[in-house]
Each structure stands twice: as structure tokens, then as C-alpha cells.
Amino acid sequence: QVQLVESGGGLVQAGGSLRLSCAASGSRFSINAMAWYRQAAGKQRELVASIASGGSTNYADSVKGRFTISRDNAKNTVYLQMNSLKPEDTAVYYCKLDSPWTYWGQGTQVTVSS
């Protein structure tokens, strides 16, 4: 069974930084594409950033230049470094693993205060 566990969320002031982690188990992690999504209250879930098995990355326009996705295959972990946080970044952040099947983590809350 594939399991994804996110951590690193919390409360931070605008302009601050957080680093989210997602640890995967039960998968050949190194061959899987990974992504971070977020869902704000009352809104649809949206793609924030993705990283392919080879390391190529893509970002939503709203976070370009502020967020960085990376992976450590030896630790079966994907990270999201979030800098210059804004109140509109407030959301539950979810980790996703793509193989022939899709798996989601439980989510971690990020709250940015003004």
C-alpha cells in the first residue's frame, strides 16, 4: 500500500517561509512523478508545483519565483520550499504521487497572516 505523509505546515506571517515535506512508502519512489496541490477554503484544489522522475519542474504562475519543489530519492521524500508567503497562499497543501495510479497525502494546513 502506498502512503504519503505531509509535514511542515503551520502559521507564519506574510513574507515568511515554510518548508513542507512529503514522505512516501510502498512505492518505487525514484520512478514516480510527484506534485504539490493546495485547496483554499471554498475553492477548488489547484496544482502548485510538480517534479518529474528526471527532476524537471513546473510551477503555477502564482508561485513562480517564490516556491521551489525538490526531491530526495534516497529519502523517498519530496519538498516544497515556500518563500515570501502571502495571505492568499493560505490553504491545505496536499502531496500527490503519480504512477499508473494516483495517491494523495492527508494534507497539511498552511496559514499566512497579514
Short mmCIF file of C-alpha atoms in Angstrom, two decimals:
data_model
loop_
_atom_site.label_atom_id
_atom_site.label_comp_id
_atom_site.label_asym_id
_atom_site.label_seq_id
_atom_site.Cartn_x
_atom_site.Cartn_y
_atom_site.Cartn_z
CA GLN A 1 0.00 0.00 0.00
CA VAL A 2 1.34 3.43 -0.97
CA GLN A 3 1.22 6.02 1.81
CA LEU A 4 2.15 9.70 1.70
CA VAL A 5 2.67 11.73 4.88
CA GLU A 6 3.00 15.52 4.73
CA SER A 7 4.57 17.67 7.42
CA GLY A 8 5.87 21.20 7.93
CA GLY A 9 2.68 23.22 7.77
CA GLY A 10 1.80 25.87 10.31
CA LEU A 11 1.14 29.54 10.95
CA VAL A 12 3.52 32.13 9.52
CA GLN A 13 3.46 35.89 8.98
CA ALA A 14 3.32 37.38 5.50
CA GLY A 15 6.79 37.50 3.98
CA GLY A 16 7.95 34.47 5.94
CA SER A 17 8.95 30.99 4.81
CA LEU A 18 7.93 27.38 5.35
CA ARG A 19 9.31 24.08 4.09
CA LEU A 20 6.85 21.26 3.50
CA SER A 21 7.91 17.62 3.35
CA CYS A 22 6.15 14.56 1.94
CA ALA A 23 7.50 11.13 2.81
CA ALA A 24 6.41 8.20 0.64
CA SER A 25 6.35 4.50 1.43
CA GLY A 26 5.32 1.41 -0.50
CA SER A 27 6.41 2.74 -3.89
CA ARG A 28 9.37 2.75 -6.25
CA PHE A 29 9.65 6.43 -5.48
CA SER A 30 12.53 7.22 -7.83
CA ILE A 31 10.49 6.44 -10.96
CA ASN A 32 7.38 8.39 -9.93
CA ALA A 33 6.36 11.93 -10.74
CA MET A 34 5.36 13.98 -7.68
CA ALA A 35 3.34 17.13 -7.19
CA TRP A 36 2.04 19.57 -4.60
CA TYR A 37 -1.54 20.82 -4.74
CA ARG A 38 -3.42 23.19 -2.47
CA GLN A 39 -7.03 23.85 -1.64
CA ALA A 40 -8.17 27.08 -0.02
CA ALA A 41 -11.46 27.31 1.84
CA GLY A 42 -14.34 27.45 -0.60
CA LYS A 43 -12.13 26.90 -3.65
CA GLN A 44 -11.16 24.01 -5.91
CA ARG A 45 -7.92 22.12 -5.46
CA GLU A 46 -5.19 23.53 -7.70
CA LEU A 47 -1.77 22.40 -8.85
CA VAL A 48 1.08 24.32 -7.21
CA ALA A 49 4.21 22.55 -8.46
CA SER A 50 5.28 19.25 -9.99
CA ILE A 51 8.54 17.37 -10.44
CA ALA A 52 9.23 14.51 -12.81
CA SER A 53 11.36 11.46 -12.04
CA GLY A 54 14.20 13.06 -14.00
CA GLY A 55 13.98 16.28 -11.98
CA SER A 56 12.22 18.65 -14.38
CA THR A 57 9.82 21.04 -12.62
CA ASN A 58 6.73 23.12 -13.34
CA TYR A 59 5.03 25.81 -11.25
CA ALA A 60 1.75 27.63 -11.12
CA ASP A 61 2.10 31.25 -12.22
CA SER A 62 1.01 32.43 -8.79
CA VAL A 63 4.04 30.86 -7.06
CA LYS A 64 6.80 31.21 -9.65
CA GLY A 65 9.88 32.80 -8.15
CA ARG A 66 8.70 32.13 -4.59
CA PHE A 67 8.26 28.34 -4.29
CA THR A 68 10.71 25.55 -5.11
CA ILE A 69 9.88 21.85 -5.43
CA SER A 70 12.64 19.28 -4.99
CA ARG A 71 13.05 15.59 -4.27
CA ASP A 72 15.46 13.34 -2.41
CA ASN A 73 15.09 9.85 -3.82
CA ALA A 74 17.36 8.34 -1.17
CA LYS A 75 14.89 9.52 1.49
CA ASN A 76 11.73 8.89 -0.58
CA THR A 77 10.78 12.49 0.12
CA VAL A 78 9.59 15.49 -1.88
CA TYR A 79 9.84 19.05 -0.55
CA LEU A 80 8.18 22.38 -1.17
CA GLN A 81 10.20 25.40 -0.07
CA MET A 82 7.85 28.37 0.22
CA ASN A 83 9.32 31.87 0.49
CA SER A 84 7.78 35.34 0.52
CA LEU A 85 4.49 33.88 1.66
CA LYS A 86 1.29 35.84 1.12
CA PRO A 87 -2.11 35.58 2.83
CA GLU A 88 -3.53 34.19 -0.43
CA ASP A 89 -1.20 31.18 -0.03
CA THR A 90 -3.33 30.06 2.92
CA ALA A 91 -4.65 26.58 2.11
CA VAL A 92 -4.38 22.90 2.87
CA TYR A 93 -1.41 21.58 0.91
CA TYR A 94 -1.50 18.02 -0.47
CA CYS A 95 1.23 15.77 -1.81
CA LYS A 96 0.44 13.60 -4.85
CA LEU A 97 2.27 10.62 -6.33
CA ASP A 98 1.67 9.57 -9.93
CA SER A 99 2.28 6.08 -11.25
CA PRO A 100 -0.33 4.18 -13.27
CA TRP A 101 -2.38 5.04 -10.15
CA THR A 102 -2.68 8.32 -8.23
CA TYR A 103 -2.12 8.59 -4.47
CA TRP A 104 -2.76 11.55 -2.15
CA GLY A 105 -1.45 12.52 1.25
CA GLN A 106 -3.71 13.66 4.09
CA GLY A 107 -2.83 17.33 3.70
CA THR A 108 -1.11 19.88 5.92
CA GLN A 109 -2.51 23.31 6.80
CA VAL A 110 -0.58 26.44 5.87
CA THR A 111 -1.90 29.72 7.27
CA VAL A 112 -0.30 33.05 6.37
CA SER A 113 -1.30 36.05 8.48
CA SER A 114 -1.07 39.68 7.42
#
